[in-house]
DNA sequence: CTGAAAGCGCTAACAA
DNA sequence: TTGTTAGCGCTTTCAG
C-alpha cells in the first residue's frame, strides 16, 4: 500500500536532508541494521568479523552517523543521565561541585544535566516539568527540603551539603561544616577574641542552620561569648546591613563570623564605613572560600570546602545506587584558610570581660 | 505465542513497579490509548467529550502518570530542547545570560540544558558526546570559535557575545562592547587621565579582541595615550601580575583599564601593593559589572552588560530559527556604572605630556 | 466522539 | 558470523 508513510504525519522536507539512521549505515555497508548496532555499540567481539566491523565503522563515519538517543533511551528504558540541582549558578561552590560530579560522570559514561533552581522563584517549580531529558537519578546540593518537594518520588536521590537525617535520600555527602565552624571559633579564640558576632544567612537550607548551631556549640563553655546574631539575605548588600547592626552592639564585637564569603564581603564594607580597620580593629571570617575571598583586601580568613570532592563523591554515590549497591553517607574534611582578615584582638576596650 | 515478551530482554523486576504508561491510563479510564494521548496533549477540543477527558485526567492523576519523553521525542523527531554552551559557570554574566534564556524558554515550553565547557580542558570535547539529550538547537556564549568546532554542523546555532561575521551562526546577539569601552575611555578622559594602561585578557574569544580594539580606537586621536597593554589569564591573580607590570611603566599610567572585573580586582590589589591609593593615585576600571564589582572597596567603575537581555534575545532568535524565520543580529545597549574606583587624575607627575 | 494501527530508530533475543 | 524480528511508549491518521 502506498499509504504506508502517510500515517506518520511527517512532511517530507527536502530542505533538511534527513539525518542518517542505522539502516542507512547498514545499507551503505551492505550489512544488516542489527550488525550496525552491535559494531557501534562495541559488542561485536566474537559476533562480527573484524573486517565487517571496519566496513560498518567506515560507513558510519562516511554518513556522519549519530545514533538517535531518543530511540536508544526508549529501547533501554534508561538514559544514563543524572540531574544536578543547585540553588544558584554564579557561586564557585556549586560550579566546583558540578565540576567534580561532571568528571566522575564522564568517567562512567554518564550524562549530567545541571538544573539551577530559578533564583527568586521559591520554591522551585517542578524541575521535571522543565527538564527535557528523562532521568535516571538526581543529585541535589544545598537545597531547602521544600524546594525538592516536587521531586519525583521514585528517582534515586543523593543529597549534598544537606541534612543527613530525615530525608528520603539514598545517600548524603557533606563537607564537615561543624568542624569548619569549630576551626573558625578556635582560631578567633586563639587570637584573643572574646566578643563575637554572627552574621548569619537567612536561608532555609540545612547547611546554614548547621553553621549557626556549630558556632554556638564551639563557643559554649569557652571564655568567649556570642554577643549577637544578625540574619541577612545571602548577598553582599545584606551582609553589609547585618554587620552594621552587629557593630552597633555596645561594647562592640571584636570579630564578625559570617556564614558565607558574600556576607563577609559585606561585613568588611560595614566595618570600614564605621571607620574600623580590618583586622586591627575588627576581624572578619567567611565560609566557603569562594574566589571572592582572595579578591578582597585584606583576603578573607575562611573555611575551604572540598567542593569538587563533594560533587565527585556524590556522583559516585549515585552511581552506586543505580547499580544496586547501598552507599553510605560521607563526611569530607574541610580546612581553615588563615588570611589577612583576622588578627589579634588587641584594642579591646573592656579587657577583663569574662573570666570563666 | 507466549514468547511475545521474552524478546525484549527486560527482566521483570518486581521491586520497581513499572512506571505507568499511556496504556495503563487508558485501561484505568476505560478508553483507548489514543484518547489518552489526545487529552493529555491538550488536543482533544472537539474530538473527545469533556466528560471522557475528565475521566482520563483523573486516571492519569491517579496513577501518577508521567509521559515517557524518550518515546515522545522519538515519535516527534524533535525534543523541544536547546543547549546553552558557556565557557564558565561561576560568573554572573553567564548565570544572568542563562536566566534570561531560561525564562524565554519556559515561556515557549522549551527545555534548556546548560553546558559549561570544561574549564582548563581546551578545546572543549564534543559537547554532544556528553550531552544526554537530543537537541533542536544550540546557543553559545562568548566561546572561542575553535571550541565550537565539534559542533554538529546541521543544528541551528545562535551565538552570543561573539563575532557577528564569518561564523555559521543563524544569528548573533551582542552587547555593544565597543560602546562600553568608548564610555570607559571618555569617562577617564573627562577625569583628566592621559596615560592609560590596558590590562587585557589572554583569552581567544571575540569579545576580548573586540574590547582591545575598541579601547585603542576610542583613545586614537585624543590627547591620551595607551602606554602599555599587559595580557593575563582571566583571574584575579593574573590581573594582579599584569597590573604590577603595567604600574612599573615609567612614567606610570594614571588609569588601568581592565578587560573584566576579575582583572580589575587584581589590578586593585596590585595598586595597593605599590602603595597607591584608589582612586587618588590610580584609577581602575572593570568590565561586565559582576557582583564582585560592588563587593570590592572602592566599588568598581565598570561596564554593565545587559546579560539577561542577551540571553533572552538569543533564545528568541533561536526560537525564530526553529520556526523557520530568519532572525537578524542584535546589538544591545550597555551602560557605564560610575563608582569609586575612578577619580580625577590629580597627582600626575608629568603634567604637560602630550598636547595633541 | 472513539478505537485501531502504524511507525519513529534503536537493541537484543533468536534463527539461520 | 550474520540476518530477522519484536517491541520500547508515544502521536497521529484514518476508519468506524
GROMACS .gro file of N, CA and C (backbone and C1' of nucleotides) in nm, chain C residues 2-16:
model
  105
  714DT       P    1  -1.579   1.019   2.369
  714DT     O5'    2  -1.512   0.902   2.285
  714DT     C5'    3  -1.583   0.780   2.271
  714DT     C4'    4  -1.508   0.687   2.180
  714DT     C3'    5  -1.371   0.644   2.233
  714DT     O3'    6  -1.381   0.506   2.263
  714DT     C1'    7  -1.367   0.691   1.999
  715DG       P    8  -1.252   0.429   2.319
  715DG     O5'    9  -1.204   0.353   2.187
  715DG     C5'   10  -1.298   0.271   2.119
  715DG     C4'   11  -1.233   0.204   2.000
  715DG     C3'   12  -1.101   0.133   2.032
  715DG     O3'   13  -1.095   0.015   1.952
  715DG     C1'   14  -1.063   0.298   1.866
  716DA       P   15  -0.987  -0.095   1.979
  716DA     O5'   16  -0.928  -0.122   1.834
  716DA     C5'   17  -1.003  -0.088   1.719
  716DA     C4'   18  -0.911  -0.088   1.596
  716DA     C3'   19  -0.782  -0.169   1.611
  716DA     O3'   20  -0.752  -0.222   1.483
  716DA     C1'   21  -0.726   0.056   1.574
  717DA       P   22  -0.628  -0.325   1.468
  717DA     O5'   23  -0.518  -0.229   1.405
  717DA     C5'   24  -0.555  -0.147   1.293
  717DA     C4'   25  -0.435  -0.065   1.249
  717DA     C3'   26  -0.300  -0.136   1.267
  717DA     O3'   27  -0.219  -0.098   1.159
  717DA     C1'   28  -0.295   0.067   1.381
  718DA       P   29  -0.092  -0.187   1.120
  718DA     O5'   30   0.003  -0.079   1.054
  718DA     C5'   31  -0.052   0.038   0.991
  718DA     C4'   32   0.046   0.153   1.008
  718DA     C3'   33   0.192   0.108   1.009
  718DA     O3'   34   0.265   0.199   0.933
  718DA     C1'   35   0.145   0.229   1.205
  719DG       P   36   0.397   0.155   0.858
  719DG     O5'   37   0.505   0.245   0.931
  719DG     C5'   38   0.479   0.384   0.952
  719DG     C4'   39   0.561   0.429   1.070
  719DG     C3'   40   0.700   0.362   1.081
  719DG     O3'   41   0.795   0.463   1.099
  719DG     C1'   42   0.590   0.354   1.285
  720DC       P   43   0.939   0.447   1.040
  720DC     O5'   44   1.018   0.559   1.119
  720DC     C5'   45   0.973   0.693   1.127
  720DC     C4'   46   1.011   0.750   1.262
  720DC     C3'   47   1.146   0.699   1.313
  720DC     O3'   48   1.246   0.794   1.276
  720DC     C1'   49   0.975   0.690   1.486
  721DG       P   50   1.366   0.750   1.181
  721DG     O5'   51   1.461   0.675   1.284
  721DG     C5'   52   1.517   0.749   1.390
  721DG     C4'   53   1.580   0.653   1.489
  721DG     C3'   54   1.687   0.562   1.429
  721DG     O3'   55   1.797   0.568   1.516
  721DG     C1'   56   1.528   0.434   1.545
  722DC       P   57   1.930   0.491   1.495
  722DC     O5'   58   1.930   0.388   1.616
  722DC     C5'   59   1.920   0.437   1.749
  722DC     C4'   60   1.866   0.329   1.838
  722DC     C3'   61   1.955   0.207   1.850
  722DC     O3'   62   2.030   0.218   1.971
  722DC     C1'   63   1.721   0.152   1.830
  723DT       P   64   2.146   0.113   1.994
  723DT     O5'   65   2.068  -0.011   2.056
  723DT     C5'   66   2.017   0.000   2.188
  723DT     C4'   67   1.955  -0.131   2.228
  723DT     C3'   68   2.053  -0.248   2.241
  723DT     O3'   69   2.022  -0.311   2.364
  723DT     C1'   70   1.872  -0.308   2.099
  724DA       P   71   2.120  -0.417   2.427
  724DA     O5'   72   2.041  -0.551   2.397
  724DA     C5'   73   1.906  -0.557   2.439
  724DA     C4'   74   1.847  -0.688   2.395
  724DA     C3'   75   1.943  -0.805   2.406
  724DA     O3'   76   1.865  -0.920   2.437
  724DA     C1'   77   1.878  -0.783   2.185
  725DA       P   78   1.935  -1.044   2.512
  725DA     O5'   79   1.831  -1.161   2.489
  725DA     C5'   80   1.692  -1.133   2.487
  725DA     C4'   81   1.625  -1.207   2.374
  725DA     C3'   82   1.673  -1.354   2.360
  725DA     O3'   83   1.559  -1.437   2.347
  725DA     C1'   84   1.694  -1.240   2.153
  726DC       P   85   1.577  -1.594   2.361
  726DC     O5'   86   1.582  -1.638   2.208
  726DC     C5'   87   1.469  -1.607   2.126
  726DC     C4'   88   1.507  -1.624   1.983
  726DC     C3'   89   1.564  -1.762   1.949
  726DC     O3'   90   1.469  -1.829   1.867
  726DC     C1'   91   1.679  -1.586   1.839
  727DA       P   92   1.505  -1.977   1.814
  727DA     O5'   93   1.519  -1.946   1.658
  727DA     C5'   94   1.443  -1.839   1.600
  727DA     C4'   95   1.484  -1.825   1.454
  727DA     C3'   96   1.517  -1.958   1.385
  727DA     O3'   97   1.473  -1.951   1.251
  727DA     C1'   98   1.711  -1.820   1.390
  728DA       P   99   1.495  -2.077   1.156
  728DA     O5'  100   1.626  -2.042   1.077
  728DA     C5'  101   1.630  -1.922   1.000
  728DA     C4'  102   1.768  -1.906   0.944
  728DA     C3'  103   1.824  -2.032   0.877
  728DA     O3'  104   1.868  -1.999   0.746
  728DA     C1'  105   1.982  -1.938   1.022
   0.00000   0.00000   0.00000
